[in-house]
XYZ file of C-alpha atoms in Angstrom:
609
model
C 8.352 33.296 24.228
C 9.731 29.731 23.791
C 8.437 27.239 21.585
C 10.223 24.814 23.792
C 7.011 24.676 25.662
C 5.011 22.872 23.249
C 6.404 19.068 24.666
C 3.932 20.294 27.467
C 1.395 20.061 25.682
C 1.674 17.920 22.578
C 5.262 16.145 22.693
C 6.514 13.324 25.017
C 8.849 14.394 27.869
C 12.338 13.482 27.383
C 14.144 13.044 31.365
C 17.123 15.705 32.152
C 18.163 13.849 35.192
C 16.997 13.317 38.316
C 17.849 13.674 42.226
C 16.981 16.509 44.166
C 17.003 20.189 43.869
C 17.609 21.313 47.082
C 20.184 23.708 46.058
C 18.779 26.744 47.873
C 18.317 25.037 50.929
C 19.618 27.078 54.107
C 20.979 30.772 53.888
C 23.907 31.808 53.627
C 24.288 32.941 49.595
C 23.796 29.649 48.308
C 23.273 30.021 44.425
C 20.277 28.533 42.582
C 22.032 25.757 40.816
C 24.117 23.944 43.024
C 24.415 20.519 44.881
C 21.705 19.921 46.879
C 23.985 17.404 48.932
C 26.280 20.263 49.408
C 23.759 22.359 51.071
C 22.706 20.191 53.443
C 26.204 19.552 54.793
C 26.516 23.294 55.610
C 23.377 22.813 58.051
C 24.161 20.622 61.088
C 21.830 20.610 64.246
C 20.237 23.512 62.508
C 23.174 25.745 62.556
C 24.393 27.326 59.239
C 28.279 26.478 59.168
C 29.799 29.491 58.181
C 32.715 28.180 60.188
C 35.548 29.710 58.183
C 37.403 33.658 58.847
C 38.538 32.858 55.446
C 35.081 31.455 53.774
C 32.470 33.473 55.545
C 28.691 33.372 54.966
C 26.962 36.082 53.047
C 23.483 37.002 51.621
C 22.813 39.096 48.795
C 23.746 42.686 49.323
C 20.548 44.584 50.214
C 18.775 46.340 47.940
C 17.956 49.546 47.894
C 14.262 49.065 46.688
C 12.049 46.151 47.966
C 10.701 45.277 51.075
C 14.095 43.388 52.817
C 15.953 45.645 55.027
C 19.674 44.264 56.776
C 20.303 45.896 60.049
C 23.498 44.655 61.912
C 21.876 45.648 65.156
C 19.076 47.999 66.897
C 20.478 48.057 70.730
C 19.423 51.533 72.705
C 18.952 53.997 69.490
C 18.960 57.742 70.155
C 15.558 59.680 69.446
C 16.548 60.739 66.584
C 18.246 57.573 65.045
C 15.180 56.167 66.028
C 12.531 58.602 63.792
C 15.003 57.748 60.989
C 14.624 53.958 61.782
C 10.272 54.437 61.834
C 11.081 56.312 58.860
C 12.726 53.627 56.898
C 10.410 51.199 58.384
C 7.325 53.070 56.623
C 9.515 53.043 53.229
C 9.974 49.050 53.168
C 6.360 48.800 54.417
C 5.211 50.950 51.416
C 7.734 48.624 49.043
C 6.278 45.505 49.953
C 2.507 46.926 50.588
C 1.696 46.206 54.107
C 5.052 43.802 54.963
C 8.455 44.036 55.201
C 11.689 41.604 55.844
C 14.150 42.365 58.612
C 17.373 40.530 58.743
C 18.999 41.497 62.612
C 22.449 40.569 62.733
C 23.807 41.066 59.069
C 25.511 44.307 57.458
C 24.134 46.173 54.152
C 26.863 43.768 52.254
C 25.197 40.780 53.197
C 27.968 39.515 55.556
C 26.497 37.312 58.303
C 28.085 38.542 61.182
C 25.339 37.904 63.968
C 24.128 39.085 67.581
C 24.801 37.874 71.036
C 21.662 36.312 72.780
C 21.711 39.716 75.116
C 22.168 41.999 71.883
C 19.368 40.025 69.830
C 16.855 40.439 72.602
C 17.494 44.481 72.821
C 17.335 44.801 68.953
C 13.845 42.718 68.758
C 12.752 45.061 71.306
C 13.435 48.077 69.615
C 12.032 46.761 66.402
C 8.959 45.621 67.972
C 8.490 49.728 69.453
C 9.116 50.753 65.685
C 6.451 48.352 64.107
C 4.367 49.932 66.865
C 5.422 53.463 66.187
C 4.006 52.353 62.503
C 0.550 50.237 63.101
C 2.290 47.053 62.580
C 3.322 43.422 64.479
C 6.430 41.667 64.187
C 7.019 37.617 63.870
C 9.369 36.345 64.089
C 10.422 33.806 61.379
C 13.383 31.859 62.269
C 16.555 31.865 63.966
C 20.317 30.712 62.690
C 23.518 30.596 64.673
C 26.468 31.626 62.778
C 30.635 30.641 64.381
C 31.891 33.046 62.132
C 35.466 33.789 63.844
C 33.750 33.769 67.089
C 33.512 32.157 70.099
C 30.561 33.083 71.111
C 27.509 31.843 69.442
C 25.763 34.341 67.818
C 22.434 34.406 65.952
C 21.082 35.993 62.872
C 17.196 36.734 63.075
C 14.695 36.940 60.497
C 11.719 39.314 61.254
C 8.451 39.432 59.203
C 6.850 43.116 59.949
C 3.355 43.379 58.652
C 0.576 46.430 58.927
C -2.396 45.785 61.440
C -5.283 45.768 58.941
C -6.907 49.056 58.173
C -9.729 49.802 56.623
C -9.902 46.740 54.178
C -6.633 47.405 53.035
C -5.432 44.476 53.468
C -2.663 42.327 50.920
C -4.745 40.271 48.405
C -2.500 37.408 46.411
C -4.903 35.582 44.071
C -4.180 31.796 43.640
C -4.848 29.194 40.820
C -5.182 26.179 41.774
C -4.700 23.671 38.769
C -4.353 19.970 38.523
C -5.878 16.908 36.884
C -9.536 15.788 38.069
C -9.587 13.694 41.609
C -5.939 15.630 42.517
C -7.493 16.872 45.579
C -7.917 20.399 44.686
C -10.774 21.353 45.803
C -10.514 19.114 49.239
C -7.049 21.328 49.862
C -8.993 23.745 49.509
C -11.827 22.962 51.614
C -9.243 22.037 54.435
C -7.251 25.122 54.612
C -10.324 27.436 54.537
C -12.487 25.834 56.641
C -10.034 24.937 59.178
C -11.234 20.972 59.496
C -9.362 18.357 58.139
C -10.911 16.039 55.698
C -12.512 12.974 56.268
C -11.089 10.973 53.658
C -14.240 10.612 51.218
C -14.519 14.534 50.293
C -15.913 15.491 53.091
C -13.790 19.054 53.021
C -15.043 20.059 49.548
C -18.801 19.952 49.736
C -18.901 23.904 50.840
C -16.587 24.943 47.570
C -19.236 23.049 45.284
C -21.835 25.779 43.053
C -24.022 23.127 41.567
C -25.848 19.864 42.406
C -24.182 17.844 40.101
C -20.874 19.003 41.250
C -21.603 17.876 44.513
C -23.150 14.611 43.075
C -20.011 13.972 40.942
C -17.385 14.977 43.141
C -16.073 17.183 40.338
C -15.609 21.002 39.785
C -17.183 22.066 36.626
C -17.236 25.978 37.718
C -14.792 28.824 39.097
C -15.067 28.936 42.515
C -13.439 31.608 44.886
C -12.307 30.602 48.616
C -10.562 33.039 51.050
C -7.252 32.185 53.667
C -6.357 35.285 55.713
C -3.770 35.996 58.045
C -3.043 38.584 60.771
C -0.755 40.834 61.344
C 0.863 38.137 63.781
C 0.999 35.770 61.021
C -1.995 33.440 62.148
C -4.230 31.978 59.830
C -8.012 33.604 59.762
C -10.300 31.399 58.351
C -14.147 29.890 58.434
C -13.256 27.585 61.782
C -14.895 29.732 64.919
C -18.055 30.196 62.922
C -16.876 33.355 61.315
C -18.172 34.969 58.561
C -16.358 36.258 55.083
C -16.584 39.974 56.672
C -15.141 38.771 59.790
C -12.120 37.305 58.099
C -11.550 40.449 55.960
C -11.817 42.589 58.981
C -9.188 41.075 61.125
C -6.760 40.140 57.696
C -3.579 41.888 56.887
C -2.973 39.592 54.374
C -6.001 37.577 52.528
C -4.885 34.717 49.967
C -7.539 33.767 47.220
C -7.642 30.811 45.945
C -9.406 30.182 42.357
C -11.014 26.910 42.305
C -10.517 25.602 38.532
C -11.742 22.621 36.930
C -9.159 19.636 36.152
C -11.065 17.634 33.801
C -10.471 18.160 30.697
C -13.952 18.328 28.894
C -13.617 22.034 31.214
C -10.554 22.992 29.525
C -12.033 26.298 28.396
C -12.925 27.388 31.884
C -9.669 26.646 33.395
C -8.094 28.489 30.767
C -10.645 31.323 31.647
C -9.565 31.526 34.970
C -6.377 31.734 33.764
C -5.992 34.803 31.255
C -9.333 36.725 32.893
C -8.736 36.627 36.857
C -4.401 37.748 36.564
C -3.615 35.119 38.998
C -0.314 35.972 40.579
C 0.510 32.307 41.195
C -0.258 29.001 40.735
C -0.927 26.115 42.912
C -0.786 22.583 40.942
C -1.878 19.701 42.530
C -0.600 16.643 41.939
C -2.077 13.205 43.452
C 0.700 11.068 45.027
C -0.713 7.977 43.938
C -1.171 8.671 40.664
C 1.420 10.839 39.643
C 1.322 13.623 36.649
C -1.338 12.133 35.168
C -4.600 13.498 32.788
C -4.768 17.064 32.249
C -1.530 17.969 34.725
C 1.150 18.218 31.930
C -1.261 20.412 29.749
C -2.425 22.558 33.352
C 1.666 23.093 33.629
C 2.284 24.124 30.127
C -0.422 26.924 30.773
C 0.958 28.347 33.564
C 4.106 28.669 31.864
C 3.085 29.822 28.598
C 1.003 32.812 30.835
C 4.563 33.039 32.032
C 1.995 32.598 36.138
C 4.780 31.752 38.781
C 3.803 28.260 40.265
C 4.341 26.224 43.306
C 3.554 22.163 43.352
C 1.706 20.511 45.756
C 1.812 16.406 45.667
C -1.333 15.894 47.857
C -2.740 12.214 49.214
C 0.672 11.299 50.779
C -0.972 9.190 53.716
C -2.439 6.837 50.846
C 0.674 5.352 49.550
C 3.873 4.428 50.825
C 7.268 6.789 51.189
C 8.607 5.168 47.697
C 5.854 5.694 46.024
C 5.782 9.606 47.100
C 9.565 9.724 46.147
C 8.699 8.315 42.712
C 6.448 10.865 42.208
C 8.817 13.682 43.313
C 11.851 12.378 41.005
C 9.179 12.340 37.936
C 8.199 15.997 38.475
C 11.661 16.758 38.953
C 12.637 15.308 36.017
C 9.803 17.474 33.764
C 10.891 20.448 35.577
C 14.247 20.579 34.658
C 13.985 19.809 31.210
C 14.748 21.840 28.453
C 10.992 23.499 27.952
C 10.629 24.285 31.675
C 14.484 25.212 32.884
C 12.967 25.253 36.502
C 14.746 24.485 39.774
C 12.764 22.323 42.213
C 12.830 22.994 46.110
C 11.358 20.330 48.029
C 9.885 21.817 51.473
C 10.676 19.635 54.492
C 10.817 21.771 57.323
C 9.385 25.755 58.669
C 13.094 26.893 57.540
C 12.798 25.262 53.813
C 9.466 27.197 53.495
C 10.693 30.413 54.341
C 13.376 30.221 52.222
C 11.208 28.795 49.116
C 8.737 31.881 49.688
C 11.309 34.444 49.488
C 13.517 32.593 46.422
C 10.444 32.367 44.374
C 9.513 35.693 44.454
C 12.832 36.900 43.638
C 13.615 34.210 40.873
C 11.425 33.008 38.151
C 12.881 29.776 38.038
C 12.597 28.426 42.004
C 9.921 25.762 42.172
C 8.914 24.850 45.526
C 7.307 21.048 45.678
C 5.475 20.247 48.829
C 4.154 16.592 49.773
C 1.328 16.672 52.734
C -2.155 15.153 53.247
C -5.478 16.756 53.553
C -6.394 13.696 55.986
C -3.838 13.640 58.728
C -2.460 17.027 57.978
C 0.883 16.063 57.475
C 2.801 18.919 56.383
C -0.223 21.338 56.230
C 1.308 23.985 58.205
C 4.649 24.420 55.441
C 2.346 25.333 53.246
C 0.547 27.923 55.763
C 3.846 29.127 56.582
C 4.783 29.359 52.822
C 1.190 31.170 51.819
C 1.836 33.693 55.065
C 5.257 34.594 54.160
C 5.213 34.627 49.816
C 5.245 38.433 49.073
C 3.489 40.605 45.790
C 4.980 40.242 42.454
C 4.255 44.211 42.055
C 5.566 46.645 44.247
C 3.534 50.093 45.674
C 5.589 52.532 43.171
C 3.639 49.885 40.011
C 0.475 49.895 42.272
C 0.269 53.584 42.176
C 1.026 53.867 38.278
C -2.216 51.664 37.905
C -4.347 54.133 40.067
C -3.420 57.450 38.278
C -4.664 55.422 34.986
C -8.594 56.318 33.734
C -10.648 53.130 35.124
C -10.782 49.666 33.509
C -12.939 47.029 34.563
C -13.237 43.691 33.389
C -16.365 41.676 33.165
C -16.216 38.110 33.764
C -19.145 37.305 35.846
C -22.812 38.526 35.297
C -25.472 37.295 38.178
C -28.832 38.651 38.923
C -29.726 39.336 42.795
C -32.885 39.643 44.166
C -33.733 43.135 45.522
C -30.429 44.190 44.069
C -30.721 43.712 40.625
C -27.875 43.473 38.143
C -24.210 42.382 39.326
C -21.039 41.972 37.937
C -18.041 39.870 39.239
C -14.301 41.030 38.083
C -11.148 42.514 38.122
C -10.540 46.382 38.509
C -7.491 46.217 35.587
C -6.339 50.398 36.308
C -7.744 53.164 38.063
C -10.115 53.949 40.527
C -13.569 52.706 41.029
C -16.113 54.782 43.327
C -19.604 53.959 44.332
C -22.038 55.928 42.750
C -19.114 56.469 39.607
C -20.878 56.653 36.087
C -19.439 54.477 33.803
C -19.789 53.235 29.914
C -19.790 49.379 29.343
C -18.947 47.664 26.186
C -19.161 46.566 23.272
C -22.376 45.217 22.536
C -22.531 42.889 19.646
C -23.245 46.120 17.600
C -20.162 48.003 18.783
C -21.506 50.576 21.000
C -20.606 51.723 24.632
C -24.168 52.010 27.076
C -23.325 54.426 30.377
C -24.112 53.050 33.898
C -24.042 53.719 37.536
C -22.042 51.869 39.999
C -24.676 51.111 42.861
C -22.613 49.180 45.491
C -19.450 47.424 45.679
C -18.365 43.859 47.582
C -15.080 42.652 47.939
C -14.355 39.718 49.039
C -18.129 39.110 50.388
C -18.082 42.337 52.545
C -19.068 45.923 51.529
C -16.171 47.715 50.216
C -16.542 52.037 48.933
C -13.512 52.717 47.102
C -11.638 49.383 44.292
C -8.117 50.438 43.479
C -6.141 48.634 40.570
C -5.438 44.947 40.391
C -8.492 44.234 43.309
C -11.734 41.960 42.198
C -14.917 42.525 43.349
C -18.512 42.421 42.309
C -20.251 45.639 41.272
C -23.844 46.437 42.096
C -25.566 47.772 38.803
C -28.803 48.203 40.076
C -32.011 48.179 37.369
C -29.668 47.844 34.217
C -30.586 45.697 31.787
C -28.634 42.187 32.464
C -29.524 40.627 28.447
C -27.491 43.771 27.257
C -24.190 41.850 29.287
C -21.828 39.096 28.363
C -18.552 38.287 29.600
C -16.005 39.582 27.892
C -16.981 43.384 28.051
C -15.183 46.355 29.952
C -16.535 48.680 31.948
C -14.202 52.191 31.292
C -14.323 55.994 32.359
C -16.218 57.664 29.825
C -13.413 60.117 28.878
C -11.257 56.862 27.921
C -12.902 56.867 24.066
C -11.994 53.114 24.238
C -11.178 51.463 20.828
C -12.793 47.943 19.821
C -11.501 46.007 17.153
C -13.073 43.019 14.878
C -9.453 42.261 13.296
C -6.262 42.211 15.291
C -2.534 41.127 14.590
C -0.969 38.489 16.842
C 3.129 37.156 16.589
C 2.111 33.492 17.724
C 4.004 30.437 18.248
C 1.928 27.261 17.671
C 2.559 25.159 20.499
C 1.081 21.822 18.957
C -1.006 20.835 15.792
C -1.526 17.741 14.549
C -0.907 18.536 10.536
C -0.714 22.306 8.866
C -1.871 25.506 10.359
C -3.545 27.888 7.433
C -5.449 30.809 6.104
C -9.690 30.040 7.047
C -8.546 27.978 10.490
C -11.122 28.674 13.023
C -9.612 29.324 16.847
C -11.137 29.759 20.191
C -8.934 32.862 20.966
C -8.212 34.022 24.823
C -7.121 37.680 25.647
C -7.779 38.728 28.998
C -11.510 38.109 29.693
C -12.517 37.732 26.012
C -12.858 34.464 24.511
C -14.643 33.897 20.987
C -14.105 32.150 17.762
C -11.740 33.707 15.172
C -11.054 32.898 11.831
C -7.376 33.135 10.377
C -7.439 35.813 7.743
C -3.313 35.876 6.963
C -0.408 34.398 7.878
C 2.019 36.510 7.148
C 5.542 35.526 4.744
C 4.208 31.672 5.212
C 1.852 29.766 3.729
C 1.003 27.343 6.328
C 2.751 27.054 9.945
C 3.596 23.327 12.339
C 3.909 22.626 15.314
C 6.850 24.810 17.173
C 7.516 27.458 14.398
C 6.400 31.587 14.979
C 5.107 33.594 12.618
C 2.888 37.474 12.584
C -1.502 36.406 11.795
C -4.186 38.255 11.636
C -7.017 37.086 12.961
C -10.919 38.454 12.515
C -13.455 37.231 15.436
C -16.850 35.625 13.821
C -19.295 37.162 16.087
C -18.923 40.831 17.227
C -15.952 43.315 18.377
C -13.694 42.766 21.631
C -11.999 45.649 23.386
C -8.556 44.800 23.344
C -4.841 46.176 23.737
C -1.851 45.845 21.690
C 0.821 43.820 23.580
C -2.136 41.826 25.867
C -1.187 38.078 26.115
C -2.825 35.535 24.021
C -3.954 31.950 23.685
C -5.769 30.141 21.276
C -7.148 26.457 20.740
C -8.855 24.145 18.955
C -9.458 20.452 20.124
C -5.361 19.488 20.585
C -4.378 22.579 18.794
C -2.988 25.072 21.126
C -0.564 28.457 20.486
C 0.189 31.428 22.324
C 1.544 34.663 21.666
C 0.585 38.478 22.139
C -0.946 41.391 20.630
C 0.915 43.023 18.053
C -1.898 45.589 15.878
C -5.617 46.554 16.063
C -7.656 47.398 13.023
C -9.556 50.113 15.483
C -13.537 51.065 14.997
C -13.340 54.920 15.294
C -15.651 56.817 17.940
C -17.883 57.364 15.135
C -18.078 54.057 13.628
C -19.133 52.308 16.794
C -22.052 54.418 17.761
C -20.494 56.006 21.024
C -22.106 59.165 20.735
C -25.459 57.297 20.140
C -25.216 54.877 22.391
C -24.967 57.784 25.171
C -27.939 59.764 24.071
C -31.322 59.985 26.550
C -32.708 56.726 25.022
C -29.640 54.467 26.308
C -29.151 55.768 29.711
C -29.768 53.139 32.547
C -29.158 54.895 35.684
């Protein structure tokens, strides 16, 4: 955890040069960190220039886990070199969970050696009867020639294999979208879904709104959910040809959801909800062209990084100023990107071949920061962005996936609606196990501590009827005639044989991130973990007196209002007008079984079946 990160969010920003970052632009083992000019004079007519016997182009050796396999070539297998080949195809597909990289033309070392055009076309072939041996399509990505001591040209071939969609098991990637207020967030949004471009006055974003006054302000006040699929072919799947939400899950390998969060600031505390209780696994901050980082942008980056959420930038409204004025914009994020508290390295997207690079460095390195400039109005540059979304792979591979299933089930409560003829639902993320319809479950705590059993009616995911949630999926939950006043957000929803522990004083190591004058003992905090957020009251700060702005220290904190479930080691945030700090569970002072009421609060009289 770095303090560093407080000139986010309280200090000024001091500039740690400019010019840009294309350093990882083009293959061909270039390391994050260098020129950017030097990268683009190995590319010429889009050829990589390997040129050289004595300087020749590699990648990264291959790894033995993941989801990117090298194969040199694939021309005319024998059967059973073949099975192996459908064999190893399965394993990446089960690495990356539904998709897999194939690199034709390079050896397990990495060394860029390259196919003949007649070679090429034999080895696609056979790869294309393995994806089908498998359920799966191929795309195919892009293309490089390589005059590596040869004559000849010869090309290297990047493959994207992904699963046909089966049975709604499909890749979901959940999105943040952040940004300051009149960014264009929720325009982008309405573009990409809906498949129309925008009309310049909002036009895109009127089907994202919840409320009336959102729609009469222009302005999100709520979380809002929107959903971008793509086939097994790679093609986008969205609202455009009249289809429905089931439609789009059905014919999905991968689905992309995008959480709508407010950007001005009087909403703080529901962007920061959407945050720490939905486990985005990126971020999308948008950035107006015109206006620059401006408003709540800083303070929208400096969360993202202090939930330690990967992010990508998108500088939106490009057809409303000039080129200068977009390049002005581009140098200033640069410059906060690369300073000390952020130690990022920007990529700025130009082309199909920059965005397939950017998806595949920034899942691999923390520090990559793509930057792409388009316009929701002429749809300039839209399609990088597609291309980018289609391509980025899961933070978590299947072996972590699985390790989340075999838990007991955890489910997080951060929506509560009522339904007509349904009764009782509840919106949220599945944090480990399994979750069944028709499972009994115990929810809790209620502001007296105790645990009441339910039954899972129903389940919807993603709009459409789903039987079986696995680990890390949202969905809303069907609860059928229980009692909605006994729900608030915040509460889990666990396996009875779990026994969970609830806690009204915890231990947190903290770093305060900004305060105007001395942080002490009696300090009240709104304090995020996860779904919960409620007021707590600094009890101790332990060997210190008083803490400011930047320094760490161990505090106990006791919340004012009832118990939270929580977990030692969970991730935490806490604020308070400007002052902000994060840090992470370090101890629980646990109610026992007994002291909550468990046993009571399962007995005939509580049941709500």
């Amino acid at each position: 955890m770095d303090s560093r990160v407080s000139g986010l969010f309280g200090g000024c920003c001091r500039p740690a040069g400019c010019g840009a970052g294309g350093a990882l632009r083009g293959r061909g083992g270039t390391a994050p960190g260098g020129g950017g000019s030097g990268s683009k004079a190995k590319k010429k007519n889009g050829r990589s220039r390997g040129g050289k016997a004595n300087n020749p182009p590699y990648l990264p050796p291959e790894a033995e886990d993941g989801n990117i396999e090298y194969k040199l070539k694939l021309v005319n297998p024998s059967q059973y070199r073949f099975e192996h080949l459908v064999t190893q195809m399965k394993w990446r597909l089960q690495e990356g969970r539904g998709e897999a990289v194939y690199q034709i033309g390079v050896e397990d070392n990495g060394l860029l050696v390259g196919l003949s055009e007649e070679e090429m076309r034999a080895s696609l072939k056979t790869l294309r009867r393995m994806a089908e041996k498998v359920g799966a399509d191929i795309t195919v990505l892009r293309e490089r020639e390589v005059d590596y001591d040869s004559d000849v040209p010869r090309k290297i071939t990047e493959v994207l294999v992904r699963k046909v969609p089966d049975n709604q098991q499909f890749l979901d990637l959940r999105v943040a979208v952040l940004g300051n207020v009149d960014s264009g967030k929720s325009t982008l949004l309405g573009v990409l879904t809906q498949g129309e471009l925008d009309n310049g006055r909002g036009r895109a974003r009127l089907n994202l709104f919840r409320h009336l006054h959102e729609i009469q302000s222009g302005r999100t006040s709520s979380i809002s959910f929107e959903i971008l699929g793509f086939n097994s072919k790679g093609e986008v799947v969205n609202y455009s040809d009249s289809r429905t939400a089931e439609e789009i899950c059905e014919s999905s390998s991968k689905m992309i959801t995008f959480i709508d969060l407010a950007g001005h600031h009087k909403y703080l505390k529901t962007t920061i909800f959407g945050l720490t209780s939905y486990c985005p696994d990126f971020a999308m901050l948008v950035v107006s062209a015109n206006t620059g980082i401006a408003g709540t942008t800083r303070e929208h980056l400096g969360l993202a990084m202090a939930l330690k959420v990967p992010f990508f930038i998108v500088i939106s409204k490009v057809d409303l100023c000039s080129k200068a004025t977009v390049e002005r914009t581009v140098k200033q994020l640069e410059r906060i990107l690369k300073q000390p508290g952020c130690n990022k390295l920007p990529l700025l997207v130009n082309s199909d071949d920059d965005a397939v690079t950017a998806a595949q460095q920034f899942a691999q390195s923390p520090n990559i920061t793509p930057i792409f400039t388009l316009s929701s109005v002429s749809g300039e540059n839209l399609d990088l962005l597609k291309v980018f979304l289609n391509i980025l792979p899961p933070l978590t591979n299947s072996k972590e996936q699985e390790e989340l299933m075999q838990q007991l089930t955890e489910f997080q409560v951060d929506e509560i609606y009522t339904v007509p003829e349904v009764g009782t639902v509840v919106g949220g993320t599945l944090s480990s196990g399994i979750c069944r319809e028709g499972e009994n479950l115990v929810v809790g705590p209620t502001d007296d501590g105790k645990f009441l059993r339910l039954k899972v009616c129903s389940i919807q995911r993603n709009r459409s009827a789903c039987r079986v949630l696995r680990a890390g999926q949202a969905a809303t939950l069907a609860l059928g005639p229980f009692d909605r006043s006994l729900l608030r957000k915040g509460m889990v929803m666990v396996s009875p044989e779990m026994n969970p522990t609830i806690c009204s004083m915890f231990e947190a190591e903290i770093v305060l991130l900004f305060h105007a004058t001395t942080f002490r003992k009696g300090f009240q905090v709104t304090v995020h973990v996860g779904n919960v957020r409620q007021t707590a009251i600094v009890e101790k700060i332990h060997g210190k007196d008083k803490l400011r702005t930047g320094e760490k220290a161990v505090v106990r904190f006791r919340f004012i209002k009832h118990p939270e479930y929580l977990k030692i080691g969970a991730k935490l945030l806490f604020r308070e007008g400007v002052t902000k700090g994060i840090g992470h569970v370090t101890d629980l002072q646990a109610i026992t079984t007994k002291e909550n009421g468990l046993e009571e609060s399962l007995g005939p009289g509580q049941l709500s079946f």
